[in-house]
XYZ file of C-alpha atoms in Angstrom:
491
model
C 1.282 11.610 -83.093
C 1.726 13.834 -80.289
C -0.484 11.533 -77.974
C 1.866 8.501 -78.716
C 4.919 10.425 -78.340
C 3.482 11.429 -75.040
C 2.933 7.758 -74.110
C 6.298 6.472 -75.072
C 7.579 9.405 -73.020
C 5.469 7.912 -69.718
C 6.463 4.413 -70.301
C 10.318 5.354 -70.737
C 10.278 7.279 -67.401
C 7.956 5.313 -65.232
C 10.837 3.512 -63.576
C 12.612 6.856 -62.727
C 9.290 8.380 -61.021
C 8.792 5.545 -58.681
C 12.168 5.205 -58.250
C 12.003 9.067 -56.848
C 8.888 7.994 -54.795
C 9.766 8.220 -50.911
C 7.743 5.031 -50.471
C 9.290 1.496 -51.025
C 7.012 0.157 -54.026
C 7.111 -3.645 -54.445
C 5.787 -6.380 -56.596
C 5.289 -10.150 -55.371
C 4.201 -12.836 -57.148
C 1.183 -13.816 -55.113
C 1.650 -17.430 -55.696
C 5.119 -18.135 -54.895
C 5.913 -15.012 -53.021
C 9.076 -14.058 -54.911
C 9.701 -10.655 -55.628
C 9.189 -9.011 -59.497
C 10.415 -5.722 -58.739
C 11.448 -3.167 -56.195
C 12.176 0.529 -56.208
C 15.131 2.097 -55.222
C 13.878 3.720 -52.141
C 13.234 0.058 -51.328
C 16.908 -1.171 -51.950
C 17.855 2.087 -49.810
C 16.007 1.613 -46.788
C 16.407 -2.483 -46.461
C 20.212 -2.186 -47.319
C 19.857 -4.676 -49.850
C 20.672 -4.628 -53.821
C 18.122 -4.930 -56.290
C 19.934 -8.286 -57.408
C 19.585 -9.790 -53.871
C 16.013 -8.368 -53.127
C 14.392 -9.849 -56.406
C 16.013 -13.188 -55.114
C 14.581 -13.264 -52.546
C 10.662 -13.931 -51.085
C 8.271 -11.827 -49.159
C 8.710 -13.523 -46.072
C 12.172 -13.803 -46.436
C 12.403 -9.811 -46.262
C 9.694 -9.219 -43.878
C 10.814 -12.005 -41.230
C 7.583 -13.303 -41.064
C 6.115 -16.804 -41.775
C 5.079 -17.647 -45.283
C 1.867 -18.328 -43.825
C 1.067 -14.744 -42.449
C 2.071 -13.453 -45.782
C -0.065 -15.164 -47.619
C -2.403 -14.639 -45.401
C -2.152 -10.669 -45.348
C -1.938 -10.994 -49.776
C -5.227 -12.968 -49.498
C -6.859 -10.134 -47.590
C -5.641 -8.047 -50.306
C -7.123 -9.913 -52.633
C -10.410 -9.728 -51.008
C -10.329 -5.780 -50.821
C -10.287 -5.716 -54.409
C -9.370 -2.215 -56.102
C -9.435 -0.549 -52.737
C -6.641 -2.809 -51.348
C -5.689 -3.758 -47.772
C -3.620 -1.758 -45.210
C -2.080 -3.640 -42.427
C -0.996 -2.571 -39.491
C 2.455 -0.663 -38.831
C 5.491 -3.326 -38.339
C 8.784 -2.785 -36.992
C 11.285 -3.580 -39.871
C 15.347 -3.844 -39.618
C 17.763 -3.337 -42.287
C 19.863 -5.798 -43.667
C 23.018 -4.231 -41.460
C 20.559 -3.975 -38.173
C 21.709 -0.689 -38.194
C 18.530 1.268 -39.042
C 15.256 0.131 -37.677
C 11.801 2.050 -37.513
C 8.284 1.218 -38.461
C 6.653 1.104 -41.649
C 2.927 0.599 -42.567
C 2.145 -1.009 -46.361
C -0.389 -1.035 -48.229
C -1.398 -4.123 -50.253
C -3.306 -4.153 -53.684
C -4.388 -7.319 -56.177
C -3.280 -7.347 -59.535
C -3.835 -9.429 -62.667
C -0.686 -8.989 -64.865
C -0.929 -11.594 -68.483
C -3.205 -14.009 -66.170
C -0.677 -13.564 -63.370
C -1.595 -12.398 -59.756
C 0.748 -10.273 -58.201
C 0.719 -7.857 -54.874
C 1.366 -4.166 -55.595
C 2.795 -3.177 -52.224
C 3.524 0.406 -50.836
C 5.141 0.881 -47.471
C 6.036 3.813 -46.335
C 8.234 4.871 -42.957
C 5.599 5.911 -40.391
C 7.774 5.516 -36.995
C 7.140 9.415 -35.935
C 3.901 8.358 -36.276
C 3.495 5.169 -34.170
C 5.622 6.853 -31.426
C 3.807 10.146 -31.458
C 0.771 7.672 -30.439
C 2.096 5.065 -28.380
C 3.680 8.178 -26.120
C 0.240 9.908 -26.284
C -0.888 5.962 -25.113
C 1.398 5.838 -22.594
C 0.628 9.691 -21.164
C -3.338 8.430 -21.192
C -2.559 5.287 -19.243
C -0.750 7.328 -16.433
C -3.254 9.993 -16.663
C -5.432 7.315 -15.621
C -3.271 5.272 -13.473
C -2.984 8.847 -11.204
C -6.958 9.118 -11.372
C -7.072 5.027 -9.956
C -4.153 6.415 -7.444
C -6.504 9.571 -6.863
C -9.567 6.959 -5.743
C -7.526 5.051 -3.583
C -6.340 7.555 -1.347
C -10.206 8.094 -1.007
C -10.607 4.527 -0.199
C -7.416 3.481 1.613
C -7.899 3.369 5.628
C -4.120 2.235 5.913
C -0.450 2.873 4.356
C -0.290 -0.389 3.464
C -3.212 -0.234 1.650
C -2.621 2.556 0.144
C 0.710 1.411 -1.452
C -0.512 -1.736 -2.727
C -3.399 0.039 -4.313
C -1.161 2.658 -6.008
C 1.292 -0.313 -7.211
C -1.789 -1.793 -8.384
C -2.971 0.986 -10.724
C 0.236 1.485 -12.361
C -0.196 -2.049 -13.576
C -3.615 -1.949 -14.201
C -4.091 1.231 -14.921
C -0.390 2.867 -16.367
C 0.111 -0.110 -18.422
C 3.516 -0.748 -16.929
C 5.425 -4.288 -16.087
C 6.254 -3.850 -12.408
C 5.199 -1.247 -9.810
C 6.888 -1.405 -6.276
C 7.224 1.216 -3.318
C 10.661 0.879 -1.380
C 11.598 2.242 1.640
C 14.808 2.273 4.007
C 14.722 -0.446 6.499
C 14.950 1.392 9.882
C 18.218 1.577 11.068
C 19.915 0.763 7.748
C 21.025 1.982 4.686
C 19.464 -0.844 2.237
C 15.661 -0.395 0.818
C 12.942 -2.785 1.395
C 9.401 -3.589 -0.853
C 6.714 -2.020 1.056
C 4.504 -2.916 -1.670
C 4.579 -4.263 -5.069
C 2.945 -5.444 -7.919
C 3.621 -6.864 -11.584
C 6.372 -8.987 -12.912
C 9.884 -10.126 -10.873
C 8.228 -9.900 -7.714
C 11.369 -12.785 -6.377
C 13.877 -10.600 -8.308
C 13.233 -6.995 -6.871
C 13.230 -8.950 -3.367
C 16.678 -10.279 -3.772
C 17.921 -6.977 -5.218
C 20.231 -4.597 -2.915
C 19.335 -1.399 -3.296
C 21.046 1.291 -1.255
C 20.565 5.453 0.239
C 24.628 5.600 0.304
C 26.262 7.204 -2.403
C 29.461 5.591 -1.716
C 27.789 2.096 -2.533
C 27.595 1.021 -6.025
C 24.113 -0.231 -5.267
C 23.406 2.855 -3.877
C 24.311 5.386 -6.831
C 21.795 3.864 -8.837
C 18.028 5.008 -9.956
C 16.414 4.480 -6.477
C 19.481 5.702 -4.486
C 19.927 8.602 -6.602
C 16.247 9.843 -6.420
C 15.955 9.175 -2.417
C 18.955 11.546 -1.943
C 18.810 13.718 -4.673
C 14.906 14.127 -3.954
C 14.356 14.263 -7.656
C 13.226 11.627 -10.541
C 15.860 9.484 -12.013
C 15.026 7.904 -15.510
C 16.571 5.353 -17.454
C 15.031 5.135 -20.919
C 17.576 2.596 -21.837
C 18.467 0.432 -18.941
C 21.129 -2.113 -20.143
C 22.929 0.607 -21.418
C 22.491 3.004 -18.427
C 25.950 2.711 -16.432
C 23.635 3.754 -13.277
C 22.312 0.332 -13.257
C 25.342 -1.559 -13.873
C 25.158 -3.469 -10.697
C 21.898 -5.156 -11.683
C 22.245 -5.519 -14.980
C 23.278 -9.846 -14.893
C 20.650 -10.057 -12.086
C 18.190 -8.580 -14.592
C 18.976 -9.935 -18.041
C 16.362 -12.274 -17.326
C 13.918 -10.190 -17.198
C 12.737 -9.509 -20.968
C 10.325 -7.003 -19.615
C 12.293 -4.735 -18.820
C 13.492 -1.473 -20.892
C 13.163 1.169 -19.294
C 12.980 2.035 -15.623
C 12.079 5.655 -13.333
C 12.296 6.338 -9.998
C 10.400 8.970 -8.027
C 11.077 9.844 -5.024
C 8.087 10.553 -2.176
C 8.562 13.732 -0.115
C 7.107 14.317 2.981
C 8.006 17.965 4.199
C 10.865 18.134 1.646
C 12.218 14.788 2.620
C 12.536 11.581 0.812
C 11.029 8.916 2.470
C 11.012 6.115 -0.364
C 10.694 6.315 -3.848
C 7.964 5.374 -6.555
C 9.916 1.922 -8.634
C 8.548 1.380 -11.963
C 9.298 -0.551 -15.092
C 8.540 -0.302 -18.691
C 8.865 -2.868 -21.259
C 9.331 -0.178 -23.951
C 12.039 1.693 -24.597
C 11.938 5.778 -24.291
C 8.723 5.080 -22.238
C 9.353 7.483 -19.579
C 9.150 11.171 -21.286
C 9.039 14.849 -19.498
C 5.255 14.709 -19.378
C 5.079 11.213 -18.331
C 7.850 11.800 -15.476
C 5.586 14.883 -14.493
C 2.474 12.844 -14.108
C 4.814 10.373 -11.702
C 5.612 12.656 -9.841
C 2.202 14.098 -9.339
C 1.595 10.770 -8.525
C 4.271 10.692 -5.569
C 3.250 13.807 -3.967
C -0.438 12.528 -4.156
C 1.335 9.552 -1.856
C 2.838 11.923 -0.088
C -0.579 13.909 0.694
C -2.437 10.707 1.741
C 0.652 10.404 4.297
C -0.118 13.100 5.615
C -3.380 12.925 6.294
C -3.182 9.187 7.573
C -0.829 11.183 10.233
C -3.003 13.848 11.265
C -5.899 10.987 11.254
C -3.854 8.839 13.753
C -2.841 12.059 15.594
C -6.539 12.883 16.153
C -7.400 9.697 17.004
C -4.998 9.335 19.492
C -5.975 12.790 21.284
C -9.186 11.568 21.031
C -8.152 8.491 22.972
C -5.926 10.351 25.210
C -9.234 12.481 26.022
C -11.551 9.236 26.523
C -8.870 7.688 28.465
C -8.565 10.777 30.536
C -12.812 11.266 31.096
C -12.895 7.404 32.280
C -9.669 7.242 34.324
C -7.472 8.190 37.029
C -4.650 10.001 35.769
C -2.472 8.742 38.882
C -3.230 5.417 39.306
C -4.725 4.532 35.681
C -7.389 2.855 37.079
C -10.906 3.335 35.686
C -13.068 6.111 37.334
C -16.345 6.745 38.187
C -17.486 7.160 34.966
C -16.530 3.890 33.782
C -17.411 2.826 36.513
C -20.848 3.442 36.721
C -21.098 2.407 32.505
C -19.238 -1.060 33.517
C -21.384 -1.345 36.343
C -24.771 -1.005 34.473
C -23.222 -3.338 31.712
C -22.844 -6.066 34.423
C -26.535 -5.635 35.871
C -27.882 -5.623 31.983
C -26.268 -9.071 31.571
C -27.318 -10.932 34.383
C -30.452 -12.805 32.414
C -27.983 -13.996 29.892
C -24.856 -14.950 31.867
C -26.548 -15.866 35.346
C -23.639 -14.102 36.916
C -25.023 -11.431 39.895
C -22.283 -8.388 40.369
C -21.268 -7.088 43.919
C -19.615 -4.340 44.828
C -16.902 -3.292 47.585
C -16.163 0.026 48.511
C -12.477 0.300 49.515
C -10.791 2.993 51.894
C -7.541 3.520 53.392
C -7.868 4.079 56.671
C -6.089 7.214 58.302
C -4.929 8.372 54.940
C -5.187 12.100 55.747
C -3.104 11.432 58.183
C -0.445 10.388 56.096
C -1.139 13.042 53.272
C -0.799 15.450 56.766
C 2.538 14.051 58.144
C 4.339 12.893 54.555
C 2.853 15.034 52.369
C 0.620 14.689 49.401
C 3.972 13.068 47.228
C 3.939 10.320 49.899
C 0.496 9.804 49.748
C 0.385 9.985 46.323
C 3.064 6.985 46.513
C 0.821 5.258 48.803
C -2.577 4.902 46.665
C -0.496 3.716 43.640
C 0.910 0.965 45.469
C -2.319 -0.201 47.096
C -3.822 0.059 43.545
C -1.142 -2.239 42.418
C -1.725 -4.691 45.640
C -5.266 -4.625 45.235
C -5.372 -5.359 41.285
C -3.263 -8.238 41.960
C -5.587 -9.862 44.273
C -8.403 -10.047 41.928
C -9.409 -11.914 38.928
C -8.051 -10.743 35.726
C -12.188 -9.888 34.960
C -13.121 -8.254 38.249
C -12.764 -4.290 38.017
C -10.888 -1.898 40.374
C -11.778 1.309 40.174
C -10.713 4.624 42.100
C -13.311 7.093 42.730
C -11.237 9.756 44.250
C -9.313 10.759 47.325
C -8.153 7.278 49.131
C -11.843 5.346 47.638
C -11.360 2.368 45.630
C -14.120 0.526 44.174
C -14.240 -3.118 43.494
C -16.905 -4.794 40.655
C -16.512 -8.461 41.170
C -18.518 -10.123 38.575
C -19.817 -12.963 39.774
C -21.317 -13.616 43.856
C -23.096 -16.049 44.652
C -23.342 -16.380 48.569
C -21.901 -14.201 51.178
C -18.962 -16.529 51.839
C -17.646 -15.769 48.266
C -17.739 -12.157 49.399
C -16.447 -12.852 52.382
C -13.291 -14.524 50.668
C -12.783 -11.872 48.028
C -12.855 -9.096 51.632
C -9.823 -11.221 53.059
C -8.040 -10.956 49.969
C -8.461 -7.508 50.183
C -7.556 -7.265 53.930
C -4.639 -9.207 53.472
C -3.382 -7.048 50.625
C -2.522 -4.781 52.943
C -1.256 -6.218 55.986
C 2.687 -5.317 54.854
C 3.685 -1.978 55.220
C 3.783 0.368 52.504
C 7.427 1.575 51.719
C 7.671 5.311 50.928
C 11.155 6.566 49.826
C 12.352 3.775 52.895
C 9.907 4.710 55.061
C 7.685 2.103 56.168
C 3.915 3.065 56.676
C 0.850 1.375 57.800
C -2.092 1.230 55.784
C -5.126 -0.896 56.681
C -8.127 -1.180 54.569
C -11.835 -1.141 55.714
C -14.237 -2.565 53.329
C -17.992 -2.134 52.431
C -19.750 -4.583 49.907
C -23.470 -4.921 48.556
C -24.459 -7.676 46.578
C -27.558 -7.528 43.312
C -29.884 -8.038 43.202
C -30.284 -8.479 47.541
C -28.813 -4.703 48.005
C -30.145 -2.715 45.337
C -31.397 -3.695 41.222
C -29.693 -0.601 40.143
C -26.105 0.586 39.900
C -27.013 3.829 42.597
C -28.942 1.436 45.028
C -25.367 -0.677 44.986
C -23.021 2.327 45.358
C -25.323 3.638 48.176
C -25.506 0.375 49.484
C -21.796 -0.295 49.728
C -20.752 3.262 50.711
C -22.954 2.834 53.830
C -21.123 -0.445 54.705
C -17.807 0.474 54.284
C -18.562 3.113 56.897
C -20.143 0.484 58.854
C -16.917 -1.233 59.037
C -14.978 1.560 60.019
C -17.870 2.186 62.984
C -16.743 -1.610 63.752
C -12.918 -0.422 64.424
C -11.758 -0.425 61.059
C -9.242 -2.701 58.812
C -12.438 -5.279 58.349
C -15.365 -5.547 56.351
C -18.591 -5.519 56.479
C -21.849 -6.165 54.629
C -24.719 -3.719 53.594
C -28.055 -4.875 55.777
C -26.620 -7.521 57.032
C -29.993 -9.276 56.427
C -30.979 -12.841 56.997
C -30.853 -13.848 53.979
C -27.277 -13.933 53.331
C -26.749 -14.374 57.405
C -28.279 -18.282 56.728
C -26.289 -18.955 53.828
């Protein structure tokens, strides 16, 4: 007796313990999908009666296709006493005031020969956030890791950018990923890099640096001036991005938006522009790891400057070794390399080098009577006279003091000397204007010719240094030949 009375008790009170459950307990028919009974946690989280929910069908309720349901009830089926559990699925109540995700669990029944789904959803939205936000801090954790690499690997800014907007797709899972800067000489931003969705968009959008522009006080603006993140976890509701918001609408993608600015020595020079197509995507931890991100820009800046400022020291000092810091012409160093360069060619071009050795005569007098500013004057406009006389591939070079040295590059016979000497010559037949004083420079000129002169680039030089003194034994302001031998006398 006391065993039935227990029963009775179970049976009348089964309805109030899983109406007390915190779960929403179902049953469907599992042929025609209509419901047989619900809870009353059920009725209080959908926002609908118990009258209207057991009129209505599974996929009614759940929004989805009859289909999928039946689908989902026949994997139940399959499960047998252990019973499916599908995946987590955003629901709405009936008002659309209460969303949030529940996860139910689906279990076969045979009830007087008929099959029905035992289901048992529960609210598990802490849950699927807790893990799509520890998602979302893994993706940027390794989004700054592919960011990390690419600094290793980028030679250029450019690359660089494009490589960082690249792993934030990639990589940080989010929809777009753009660097912008402020266009020299304006207040408006431009894309120095981008990648991800609305690529035509974000190019016709104004942003601005000025505060007193309403395209200017939003996300980008604010971060570039403030020199600190600005987050939008909601953006159509964000009064920041007002100005954009019928521009964007369009864009489905888009939910939530940050903007970090890049500091290089405490000032903004752009910002990090990135989108998220989830809502709340951008928390403290995540905005951390942007910013990490930024100054990681930042310290690839940096060393892309001090890289271009050694290289150009390095430049200046090559530049400085192989030429003449008055006139800029090449020395004797490069000289002597350019020289040796020619000789080594001649089997494959056919083209035999000559050289002329070039000096002003009575320069010390003029350095004497004018000074060494005046004279200085002098040499760089006879460097400019001569340089213009020659081909654009023939070298002039200036070894020191008032010596130039002319590599012609290709000499057949001595009358193609002889022309390239007049040229020379005639360079300087006008006076040579120093602060309006006119003063006369004449040239004499000493050239030896390869292989006839010398196989080597020291025969040559020797070669040509003793002509050019040869011509100034024959009176000066002419030229003259090394040897002087028969060979080029019958040509």
């Amino acid at each position: 007796m006391a065993g039935e009375h227990l029963d009775e008790d179970l049976h009348k009170n089964l309805s109030a313990f899983l109406n007390s459950s915190p779960d929403c307990i179902l049953v469907c028919d599992a042929s025609s999908l209509q419901y047989l009974y619900v809870n009353q946690t059920t009725c209080d989280m959908t926002g609908y009666s118990r009258d209207e929910l057991l009129s209505m069908t599974a996929p009614e309720l759940t929004q989805q296709a009859p289909a999928a349901v039946r689908e989902t009830y026949g994997r139940a089926r399959q499960a047998g006493l252990v019973g499916y559990t599908d995946e987590p699925r955003l629901m709405v109540n009936k008002g659309r005031s209460r969303r949030g995700w529940w996860e139910a669990h689906f279990r076969y029944q045979e009830l007087d020969g008929r099959g029905v789904i035992v289901i048992v959803s529960r609210e598990v939205t802490r849950r699927v956030l807790a893990e799509r936000a520890a998602d979302r801090t893994k993706r940027i954790y390794a989004a700054l890791s592919a960011t990390n690499e690419a600094i290793i690997r980028s030679s250029s800014r450019e690359e660089l950018f494009q490589a960082v907007c690249d792993a934030a797709i990639d990589s940080g899972g989010m929809t777009t990923a753009a660097i912008l800067m402020p266009r020299p000489g304006s207040d408006l931003m431009e894309m120095k890099a981008m990648a991800g969705y609305g690529r035509e968009v974000l190019m016709e959008t104004v942003i601005s640096i000025k505060p007193d522009r309403p395209e200017g006080r939003g996300l980008n603006g604010t971060a570039f001036r403030t020199c600190k993140p600005a987050v939008s976890n909601d953006y159509f509701k964000d009064r920041r991005t007002g100005p954009w918001h019928q521009q964007m609408r369009s864009r489905t993608l888009l939910k939530a938006v940050a903007s970090v600015p890049i500091l290089l020595n405490g000032k903004a020079i752009g910002t990090l522009h990135l989108c998220s197509r989830e809502k709340n995507a951008f928390d403290e931890e995540i905005v951390g790891l942007l910013v990490r991100m930024a100054e990681n820009i930042a310290f690839a800046l940096q060393s892309f400057e001090r890289e271009q400022v050694r290289r150009e020291a390095e430049d200046r000092a090559h530049y400085l070794a192989t030429h003449c810091s008055l006139t800029g012409l090449p020395n004797r160093n490069l000289l002597t390399d350019l020289l040796d360069q020619a000789i080594a060619s001649v089997n494959r071009t056919g083209h035999n080098p000559a050289l002329m050795f070039v000096d002003l005569d009575n320069f010390k007098q003029i350095n004497d009577t004018w000074g060494h500013d005046a004279g200085d004057r002098v040499l760089e406009q006879m460097a400019g006279r001569l340089r213009c006389v020659l081909r654009e591939h023939d070298v002039l070079a200036r070894l020191g003091g008032d010596e130039f040295v002319v590599l012609v590059q290709n000499i057949d016979r001595r009358e193609h000397a002889q022309r390239v000497a007049e040229k020379l010559l005639a360079a300087a037949q006008d006076p040579v204007q120093v602060d309006g004083q006119p003063l006369v420079v004449t040239l004499s000129i000493g050239a030896s010719l390869y292989p006839h002169h010398g196989e080597n680039q020291r025969a040559l030089m020797k070669a040509a240094d003793l002509a050019m003194y040869q011509a100034k034994d024959n009176g000066r302001n002419t030229w003259a030949l090394a040897g002087q031998d028969s060979h080029w006398n019958s040509e």
